[in-house]
């Protein structure tokens, strides 16, 4: 999510006496990851710097064998990496010590972006890192340790990887050089890859103006009525439609119900140079194949800065009940492009509403398009309109 959403989530949690800045994930494939790890893997310099300003610790080895600073080598801008190196050194000089979750909760698989300062187990060892590992050992032969580890060493990462949609090969070349001065990831013509790696190919340019237009009339055989939900009556009609959709889905197979009874979700909030900071969601748009609802959450719900334990209004309680029914049902899924960011923004905007705390089935077309493109070694579309043009060869008309 954007930095403003991260700020809202952390501030809201702090008001409830929860410190999420260094909250550790305990999932089998992500044990030891704190929020800064997730910001790093998405190449979000802004969020990383914000988390550092909130006191995020860098003395963590996740269960893959990575540290924040080892991932930063290929995922962040040089100036951001330097800030992280300084912050890590400061923590160590003040008496901090690394917590190594690779030792305690390893899943046994092999990974990249490894920190050479920590022992490699059988899963992470390999011939491909023998040369850079030897260079590291040479660089720290006479190094002074701080907190049990060196602060100055090279290379800073073993088996470097990158998020291909946000970093080109030149940035890798600048950030990862061995003691001999040769990059581990070379330019596009000489790129060194491991088995199974695919170099993403730029998607062919599509002339949107030349494509056949795709409108709602092309998708639906009859007009889809839109209902404004801004009072108790509208919420009740909305709730009735939810129950009807769920009951209808019960008479179909899981695959059929997913395709036919999914609800589209989208949110709108006031934009700005601060990416919507302090601007909660204004409208929540939800629709089925037969009906669309425009939920005026600004009218129905109060903002996020409410006293802890303040009771819900009648409108909030009824709306939360209806949305909880929809969001937690096992037969009905939520569908949207970038819908995960929308759900995060809703939770940050209205943390007092329990309906935004749990979801059962969510299909994010943006994430799906990234996976599809990555499997084919291609760039992923960055908007719903571009995704439609890529896969359906049509121009999505939003008018």
CSV table of C-alpha atoms in Angstrom, one decimal:
chain,number,residue,atom,x,y,z
A,1,UNK,CA,0.0,0.0,0.0
A,2,UNK,CA,0.9,3.7,-0.2
A,3,UNK,CA,2.9,5.3,2.6
A,4,UNK,CA,-0.2,7.1,3.9
A,5,UNK,CA,-2.0,3.9,4.4
A,6,UNK,CA,1.0,2.4,6.3
A,7,UNK,CA,1.0,5.5,8.5
A,8,UNK,CA,-2.7,5.1,9.3
A,9,UNK,CA,-2.3,1.5,10.1
A,10,UNK,CA,0.6,2.0,12.4
A,11,UNK,CA,-1.0,5.0,14.1
A,12,UNK,CA,-4.3,3.2,14.6
A,13,UNK,CA,-2.5,0.2,16.1
A,14,UNK,CA,-0.4,2.4,18.4
A,15,UNK,CA,-3.6,4.0,19.8
A,16,UNK,CA,-4.8,0.5,20.6
A,17,UNK,CA,-1.4,-0.3,22.3
A,18,UNK,CA,-0.2,-2.5,19.5
A,19,UNK,CA,3.3,-1.9,18.1
A,20,UNK,CA,3.3,-3.2,14.5
A,21,UNK,CA,6.5,-1.6,13.3
A,22,UNK,CA,8.5,-4.7,14.3
A,23,UNK,CA,5.7,-7.3,14.3
A,24,UNK,CA,7.1,-10.6,13.1
A,25,UNK,CA,5.3,-12.9,10.6
A,26,UNK,CA,5.1,-16.5,11.8
A,27,UNK,CA,4.0,-18.1,8.5
A,28,UNK,CA,6.0,-21.1,7.4
A,29,UNK,CA,7.3,-19.3,4.2
A,30,UNK,CA,7.8,-15.9,5.8
A,31,UNK,CA,8.8,-16.5,9.4
A,32,UNK,CA,10.8,-13.6,10.8
A,33,UNK,CA,9.6,-11.0,8.3
A,34,UNK,CA,8.7,-7.7,9.8
A,35,UNK,CA,6.9,-5.0,7.8
A,36,UNK,CA,10.2,-3.5,6.5
A,37,UNK,CA,10.9,-6.8,4.7
A,38,UNK,CA,7.6,-6.6,2.8
A,39,UNK,CA,8.4,-3.0,1.8
A,40,UNK,CA,11.8,-4.0,0.6
A,41,UNK,CA,10.6,-6.9,-1.6
A,42,UNK,CA,8.2,-4.4,-3.3
A,43,UNK,CA,11.1,-1.9,-3.9
A,44,UNK,CA,9.3,0.7,-1.8
A,45,UNK,CA,12.0,3.2,-0.8
A,46,UNK,CA,9.5,5.6,0.6
A,47,UNK,CA,7.9,3.0,2.9
A,48,UNK,CA,11.3,1.7,4.0
A,49,UNK,CA,12.4,5.2,5.0
A,50,UNK,CA,9.2,5.8,6.8
A,51,UNK,CA,9.5,2.6,8.8
A,52,UNK,CA,13.1,3.5,9.7
A,53,UNK,CA,11.8,6.9,11.0
A,54,UNK,CA,9.4,4.9,13.2
A,55,UNK,CA,12.3,3.0,14.7
A,56,UNK,CA,12.1,-0.3,12.7
A,57,UNK,CA,14.8,-2.7,13.6
A,58,UNK,CA,17.2,-4.0,11.0
A,59,UNK,CA,18.8,-6.7,13.2
A,60,UNK,CA,16.7,-9.6,11.8
A,61,UNK,CA,17.6,-12.6,9.7
A,62,UNK,CA,14.4,-14.0,8.3
A,63,UNK,CA,13.9,-17.8,7.8
A,64,UNK,CA,15.3,-17.5,4.3
A,65,UNK,CA,18.7,-16.2,5.5
A,66,UNK,CA,18.1,-12.6,4.4
A,67,UNK,CA,18.5,-9.4,6.3
A,68,UNK,CA,16.9,-6.0,5.4
A,69,UNK,CA,20.3,-4.7,4.3
A,70,UNK,CA,21.1,-7.7,2.1
A,71,UNK,CA,17.7,-7.4,0.3
A,72,UNK,CA,18.2,-3.6,-0.1
A,73,UNK,CA,21.3,-4.2,-2.3
A,74,UNK,CA,19.2,-5.0,-5.3
A,75,UNK,CA,15.8,-3.6,-4.4
A,76,UNK,CA,16.4,0.0,-3.3
A,77,UNK,CA,18.1,3.2,-4.5
A,78,UNK,CA,21.8,3.7,-3.4
A,79,UNK,CA,20.9,6.6,-1.1
A,80,UNK,CA,18.3,4.5,0.7
A,81,UNK,CA,20.7,1.6,1.1
A,82,UNK,CA,23.2,4.0,2.6
A,83,UNK,CA,20.6,5.2,5.1
A,84,UNK,CA,19.9,1.5,6.0
A,85,UNK,CA,23.6,0.7,6.5
A,86,UNK,CA,24.0,3.6,8.8
A,87,UNK,CA,20.9,2.7,10.8
A,88,UNK,CA,22.0,-1.0,11.1
A,89,UNK,CA,25.5,0.1,12.4
A,90,UNK,CA,23.9,2.5,14.9
A,91,UNK,CA,21.7,-0.4,16.3
A,92,UNK,CA,24.7,-2.7,16.6
A,93,UNK,CA,26.9,0.0,18.3
A,94,UNK,CA,24.2,0.7,20.8
A,95,UNK,CA,24.3,-3.0,21.9
A,96,UNK,CA,21.7,-4.6,19.6
A,97,UNK,CA,22.1,-8.2,18.4
A,98,UNK,CA,20.7,-10.0,15.4
A,99,UNK,CA,17.9,-12.5,15.8
A,100,UNK,CA,18.4,-15.4,13.3
A,101,UNK,CA,15.2,-17.1,12.3
A,102,UNK,CA,16.9,-19.1,9.6
A,103,UNK,CA,18.5,-21.1,12.4
A,104,UNK,CA,15.3,-21.6,14.3
A,105,UNK,CA,12.6,-21.7,11.6
A,106,UNK,CA,14.3,-22.5,8.3
A,107,UNK,CA,12.0,-24.1,5.7
A,108,UNK,CA,15.1,-25.8,4.1
A,109,UNK,CA,14.7,-24.1,0.7
A,110,UNK,CA,17.3,-22.2,-1.3
A,111,UNK,CA,17.0,-18.4,-1.6
A,112,UNK,CA,18.8,-15.3,-2.9
A,113,UNK,CA,19.7,-11.9,-1.4
A,114,UNK,CA,21.5,-13.8,1.4
A,115,UNK,CA,23.5,-11.9,4.1
A,116,UNK,CA,27.1,-13.4,3.9
A,117,UNK,CA,27.7,-12.6,7.6
A,118,UNK,CA,25.6,-15.6,8.7
A,119,UNK,CA,26.2,-19.3,8.3
A,120,UNK,CA,24.8,-21.0,5.2
A,121,UNK,CA,22.9,-24.2,5.8
A,122,UNK,CA,22.6,-27.0,3.2
A,123,UNK,CA,19.5,-25.4,1.7
A,124,UNK,CA,21.2,-22.1,0.9
A,125,UNK,CA,24.7,-23.4,0.0
A,126,UNK,CA,25.7,-23.9,-3.6
A,127,UNK,CA,28.6,-23.6,-6.1
A,128,UNK,CA,27.1,-20.4,-7.5
A,129,UNK,CA,28.0,-18.5,-4.4
A,130,UNK,CA,31.4,-19.9,-3.6
A,131,UNK,CA,33.3,-17.1,-5.4
A,132,UNK,CA,31.4,-14.2,-3.8
A,133,UNK,CA,31.6,-16.0,-0.5
A,134,UNK,CA,35.4,-16.2,-0.8
A,135,UNK,CA,35.5,-12.5,-1.6
A,136,UNK,CA,33.4,-11.7,1.5
A,137,UNK,CA,35.8,-13.7,3.7
A,138,UNK,CA,38.8,-11.9,2.3
A,139,UNK,CA,37.1,-8.5,2.9
A,140,UNK,CA,36.5,-9.3,6.6
A,141,UNK,CA,39.8,-11.0,7.3
A,142,UNK,CA,41.0,-8.1,9.6
A,143,UNK,CA,37.6,-6.5,10.3
A,144,UNK,CA,36.5,-5.3,13.7
A,145,UNK,CA,33.3,-7.0,14.8
A,146,UNK,CA,30.4,-5.1,16.3
A,147,UNK,CA,27.6,-7.1,17.9
A,148,UNK,CA,29.4,-10.2,16.6
A,149,UNK,CA,29.3,-9.2,12.9
A,150,UNK,CA,31.4,-6.9,10.7
A,151,UNK,CA,30.0,-3.5,9.6
A,152,UNK,CA,32.3,-3.1,6.5
A,153,UNK,CA,32.3,-6.0,4.0
A,154,UNK,CA,31.9,-6.9,0.4
A,155,UNK,CA,29.8,-8.2,-1.3
A,156,UNK,CA,26.8,-7.2,0.8
A,157,UNK,CA,24.5,-9.9,-0.7
A,158,UNK,CA,24.9,-13.4,-2.0
A,159,UNK,CA,22.9,-14.7,-5.0
A,160,UNK,CA,21.3,-11.3,-5.6
A,161,UNK,CA,17.8,-11.1,-7.1
A,162,UNK,CA,15.4,-8.3,-8.0
A,163,UNK,CA,11.8,-7.4,-8.6
A,164,UNK,CA,12.0,-7.2,-12.3
A,165,UNK,CA,9.1,-4.7,-12.7
A,166,UNK,CA,11.0,-2.0,-10.7
A,167,UNK,CA,14.7,-2.5,-11.2
A,168,UNK,CA,16.6,-2.9,-14.4
A,169,UNK,CA,19.9,-4.7,-14.9
A,170,UNK,CA,22.0,-1.6,-14.7
A,171,UNK,CA,20.8,-1.0,-11.1
A,172,UNK,CA,21.9,-4.5,-10.2
A,173,UNK,CA,25.2,-3.9,-11.9
A,174,UNK,CA,25.8,-0.8,-9.7
A,175,UNK,CA,24.8,-2.5,-6.5
A,176,UNK,CA,26.5,-5.9,-6.7
A,177,UNK,CA,30.2,-6.1,-7.6
A,178,UNK,CA,32.7,-8.7,-6.5
A,179,UNK,CA,36.2,-7.9,-5.2
A,180,UNK,CA,37.4,-8.3,-8.8
A,181,UNK,CA,35.0,-5.5,-9.9
A,182,UNK,CA,32.8,-7.8,-12.0
A,183,UNK,CA,29.0,-7.7,-11.5
A,184,UNK,CA,27.1,-10.8,-10.6
A,185,UNK,CA,24.2,-9.7,-12.8
A,186,UNK,CA,25.5,-8.3,-16.0
A,187,UNK,CA,23.9,-6.3,-18.7
A,188,UNK,CA,21.0,-7.6,-20.8
A,189,UNK,CA,23.2,-9.2,-23.4
A,190,UNK,CA,25.3,-11.0,-20.9
A,191,UNK,CA,22.9,-11.5,-18.1
A,192,UNK,CA,23.8,-14.4,-15.7
A,193,UNK,CA,20.7,-16.4,-14.7
A,194,UNK,CA,20.0,-19.5,-12.7
A,195,UNK,CA,18.0,-22.4,-14.0
A,196,UNK,CA,14.4,-21.5,-14.4
A,197,UNK,CA,15.0,-17.7,-14.5
A,198,UNK,CA,13.3,-15.7,-17.2
A,199,UNK,CA,14.4,-12.3,-18.4
A,200,UNK,CA,11.2,-10.2,-18.7
A,201,UNK,CA,10.5,-8.9,-22.2
A,202,UNK,CA,9.0,-5.5,-22.8
A,203,UNK,CA,5.3,-5.9,-23.8
A,204,UNK,CA,4.6,-4.8,-27.4
A,205,UNK,CA,3.1,-1.3,-27.5
A,206,UNK,CA,-0.6,-1.4,-28.0
A,207,UNK,CA,-2.4,1.4,-29.8
A,208,UNK,CA,-5.5,1.7,-27.6
A,209,UNK,CA,-7.3,3.9,-30.1
A,210,UNK,CA,-7.2,1.2,-32.7
A,211,UNK,CA,-8.9,-1.4,-30.5
A,212,UNK,CA,-12.6,-2.1,-30.5
A,213,UNK,CA,-14.3,-0.5,-27.5
A,214,UNK,CA,-15.6,-2.7,-24.6
A,215,UNK,CA,-18.5,-1.2,-22.7
A,216,UNK,CA,-20.9,-2.5,-20.0
A,217,UNK,CA,-23.5,-3.1,-22.7
A,218,UNK,CA,-21.1,-5.6,-24.4
A,219,UNK,CA,-20.9,-7.5,-21.1
A,220,UNK,CA,-24.4,-7.3,-19.7
A,221,UNK,CA,-27.5,-8.0,-21.8
A,222,UNK,CA,-29.6,-5.6,-19.7
A,223,UNK,CA,-28.8,-2.3,-17.9
A,224,UNK,CA,-27.3,-2.8,-14.4
A,225,UNK,CA,-29.1,-0.5,-11.9
A,226,UNK,CA,-27.0,1.5,-9.6
A,227,UNK,CA,-28.2,2.2,-6.0
A,228,UNK,CA,-26.8,4.9,-3.8
A,229,UNK,CA,-26.4,3.6,-0.2
A,230,UNK,CA,-26.4,6.6,2.1
A,231,UNK,CA,-29.1,5.7,4.7
A,232,UNK,CA,-30.7,2.9,6.6
A,233,UNK,CA,-33.1,2.0,3.8
A,234,UNK,CA,-30.2,1.7,1.3
A,235,UNK,CA,-28.2,-0.5,3.6
A,236,UNK,CA,-31.1,-2.8,4.1
A,237,UNK,CA,-31.6,-3.1,0.3
A,238,UNK,CA,-27.8,-3.8,0.0
A,239,UNK,CA,-28.0,-6.5,2.7
A,240,UNK,CA,-30.9,-8.2,1.0
A,241,UNK,CA,-29.0,-8.4,-2.3
A,242,UNK,CA,-26.0,-9.9,-0.4
A,243,UNK,CA,-28.1,-12.6,1.1
A,244,UNK,CA,-29.8,-13.3,-2.3
A,245,UNK,CA,-26.4,-13.6,-4.0
A,246,UNK,CA,-25.1,-16.0,-1.3
A,247,UNK,CA,-28.2,-18.2,-1.5
A,248,UNK,CA,-28.0,-18.4,-5.2
A,249,UNK,CA,-24.3,-19.4,-5.1
A,250,UNK,CA,-25.2,-22.4,-2.9
A,251,UNK,CA,-26.9,-24.1,-5.8
A,252,UNK,CA,-23.7,-24.0,-8.0
A,253,UNK,CA,-20.3,-25.6,-7.9
A,254,UNK,CA,-17.5,-23.7,-6.3
A,255,UNK,CA,-15.9,-22.9,-9.7
A,256,UNK,CA,-19.2,-21.7,-11.2
A,257,UNK,CA,-20.1,-19.7,-8.1
A,258,UNK,CA,-16.7,-18.0,-8.2
A,259,UNK,CA,-17.2,-16.8,-11.8
A,260,UNK,CA,-20.9,-16.0,-11.6
A,261,UNK,CA,-21.4,-14.6,-8.1
A,262,UNK,CA,-18.2,-12.7,-7.5
A,263,UNK,CA,-18.6,-9.1,-6.3
A,264,UNK,CA,-16.5,-6.4,-7.9
A,265,UNK,CA,-15.0,-3.9,-5.4
A,266,UNK,CA,-13.4,-0.5,-5.9
A,267,UNK,CA,-12.7,2.5,-3.6
A,268,UNK,CA,-12.3,6.2,-4.2
A,269,UNK,CA,-10.7,8.8,-2.0
A,270,UNK,CA,-9.4,12.3,-2.4
A,271,UNK,CA,-6.0,12.2,-4.1
A,272,UNK,CA,-3.1,14.6,-3.4
A,273,UNK,CA,0.7,15.0,-3.3
A,274,UNK,CA,0.7,13.1,-0.1
A,275,UNK,CA,-1.0,10.0,-1.7
A,276,UNK,CA,-4.2,10.5,0.2
A,277,UNK,CA,-2.8,10.9,3.7
A,278,UNK,CA,-5.5,11.8,6.1
A,279,UNK,CA,-8.0,11.3,3.3
A,280,UNK,CA,-10.2,8.3,4.2
A,281,UNK,CA,-12.1,6.3,1.6
A,282,UNK,CA,-15.0,8.4,0.3
A,283,UNK,CA,-17.0,5.9,-1.7
A,284,UNK,CA,-17.1,2.1,-1.7
A,285,UNK,CA,-18.3,0.6,-5.0
A,286,UNK,CA,-19.6,-3.0,-4.9
A,287,UNK,CA,-21.4,-4.7,-7.7
A,288,UNK,CA,-22.7,-8.1,-8.9
A,289,UNK,CA,-23.6,-9.0,-12.5
A,290,UNK,CA,-27.1,-7.7,-11.9
A,291,UNK,CA,-26.8,-4.7,-9.6
A,292,UNK,CA,-24.3,-2.0,-8.5
A,293,UNK,CA,-24.1,-0.2,-5.2
A,294,UNK,CA,-22.3,3.0,-4.4
A,295,UNK,CA,-21.8,3.1,-0.7
A,296,UNK,CA,-21.3,6.6,0.7
A,297,UNK,CA,-19.1,5.6,3.6
A,298,UNK,CA,-18.3,9.3,4.4
A,299,UNK,CA,-22.0,9.9,5.2
A,300,UNK,CA,-22.6,6.5,6.9
A,301,UNK,CA,-19.4,6.1,8.9
A,302,UNK,CA,-17.3,8.3,11.2
A,303,UNK,CA,-13.6,8.9,10.6
A,304,UNK,CA,-10.7,6.9,12.1
A,305,UNK,CA,-9.9,9.1,15.1
A,306,UNK,CA,-12.6,7.9,17.4
A,307,UNK,CA,-12.2,7.1,21.2
A,308,UNK,CA,-11.4,3.5,21.9
A,309,UNK,CA,-14.5,1.5,22.7
A,310,UNK,CA,-16.9,4.2,21.2
A,311,UNK,CA,-20.2,2.3,20.3
A,312,UNK,CA,-21.2,2.1,16.6
A,313,UNK,CA,-24.0,4.2,15.3
A,314,UNK,CA,-27.1,2.3,13.9
A,315,UNK,CA,-25.9,2.9,10.3
A,316,UNK,CA,-22.4,1.7,11.1
A,317,UNK,CA,-23.7,-1.4,12.9
A,318,UNK,CA,-26.0,-2.4,10.1
A,319,UNK,CA,-23.5,-1.7,7.3
A,320,UNK,CA,-20.8,-3.6,9.2
A,321,UNK,CA,-23.1,-6.6,9.6
A,322,UNK,CA,-23.9,-6.6,5.9
A,323,UNK,CA,-20.3,-6.3,4.8
A,324,UNK,CA,-19.2,-8.9,7.2
A,325,UNK,CA,-21.7,-11.3,5.7
A,326,UNK,CA,-20.3,-10.6,2.2
A,327,UNK,CA,-16.6,-10.5,3.1
A,328,UNK,CA,-16.5,-13.7,5.1
A,329,UNK,CA,-18.8,-16.0,3.0
A,330,UNK,CA,-17.0,-19.0,1.6
A,331,UNK,CA,-19.0,-19.1,-1.7
A,332,UNK,CA,-18.6,-15.5,-2.8
A,333,UNK,CA,-15.3,-13.8,-3.7
A,334,UNK,CA,-14.3,-10.2,-4.0
A,335,UNK,CA,-12.8,-9.2,-7.3
A,336,UNK,CA,-10.9,-6.1,-8.4
A,337,UNK,CA,-7.7,-4.6,-9.9
A,338,UNK,CA,-5.5,-3.6,-7.0
A,339,UNK,CA,-8.2,-4.6,-4.6
A,340,UNK,CA,-5.8,-5.5,-1.8
A,341,UNK,CA,-4.7,-1.9,-1.6
A,342,UNK,CA,-8.4,-0.9,-1.5
A,343,UNK,CA,-9.0,-3.3,1.4
A,344,UNK,CA,-6.0,-2.0,3.3
A,345,UNK,CA,-7.2,1.6,2.8
A,346,UNK,CA,-10.7,0.7,4.1
A,347,UNK,CA,-9.3,-0.9,7.2
A,348,UNK,CA,-7.1,2.2,7.9
A,349,UNK,CA,-10.0,4.6,7.2
A,350,UNK,CA,-12.5,2.9,9.5
A,351,UNK,CA,-10.6,0.8,12.0
A,352,UNK,CA,-13.6,0.9,14.4
A,353,UNK,CA,-15.7,-1.2,12.0
A,354,UNK,CA,-15.2,-4.9,12.5
A,355,UNK,CA,-16.2,-5.7,8.9
A,356,UNK,CA,-12.8,-4.6,7.5
A,357,UNK,CA,-10.8,-6.9,9.7
A,358,UNK,CA,-11.3,-10.3,7.9
A,359,UNK,CA,-12.0,-11.5,4.3
A,360,UNK,CA,-12.4,-15.0,3.0
A,361,UNK,CA,-12.0,-14.9,-0.7
A,362,UNK,CA,-10.2,-12.1,-2.6
A,363,UNK,CA,-9.1,-12.2,-6.2
A,364,UNK,CA,-6.7,-9.3,-7.1
A,365,UNK,CA,-6.4,-9.1,-10.9
A,366,UNK,CA,-3.3,-6.9,-10.5
A,367,UNK,CA,-1.5,-9.7,-8.6
A,368,UNK,CA,-2.8,-12.3,-11.1
A,369,UNK,CA,-1.5,-10.3,-14.1
A,370,UNK,CA,1.9,-10.1,-12.4
A,371,UNK,CA,2.0,-13.8,-12.0
A,372,UNK,CA,0.9,-14.5,-15.5
A,373,UNK,CA,3.4,-12.1,-17.0
A,374,UNK,CA,6.2,-13.4,-14.8
A,375,UNK,CA,5.5,-16.9,-16.0
A,376,UNK,CA,5.9,-15.8,-19.6
A,377,UNK,CA,8.9,-13.6,-19.0
A,378,UNK,CA,7.0,-10.4,-19.9
A,379,UNK,CA,6.2,-7.0,-18.3
A,380,UNK,CA,2.9,-6.9,-16.4
A,381,UNK,CA,0.1,-4.4,-17.3
A,382,UNK,CA,-0.1,-1.6,-14.7
A,383,UNK,CA,-3.8,-0.8,-15.0
A,384,UNK,CA,-7.1,-2.6,-15.7
A,385,UNK,CA,-7.4,-0.8,-19.0
A,386,UNK,CA,-4.0,-2.1,-20.1
A,387,UNK,CA,-4.8,-5.6,-18.9
A,388,UNK,CA,-8.0,-5.7,-20.9
A,389,UNK,CA,-6.1,-4.4,-24.0
A,390,UNK,CA,-3.4,-7.1,-23.5
A,391,UNK,CA,-5.6,-10.1,-22.9
A,392,UNK,CA,-8.9,-9.2,-24.7
A,393,UNK,CA,-7.5,-6.9,-27.4
A,394,UNK,CA,-10.2,-4.4,-26.6
A,395,UNK,CA,-10.2,-0.8,-25.2
A,396,UNK,CA,-12.0,-0.6,-21.9
A,397,UNK,CA,-14.3,2.4,-22.1
A,398,UNK,CA,-14.9,3.7,-18.5
A,399,UNK,CA,-17.3,6.4,-19.6
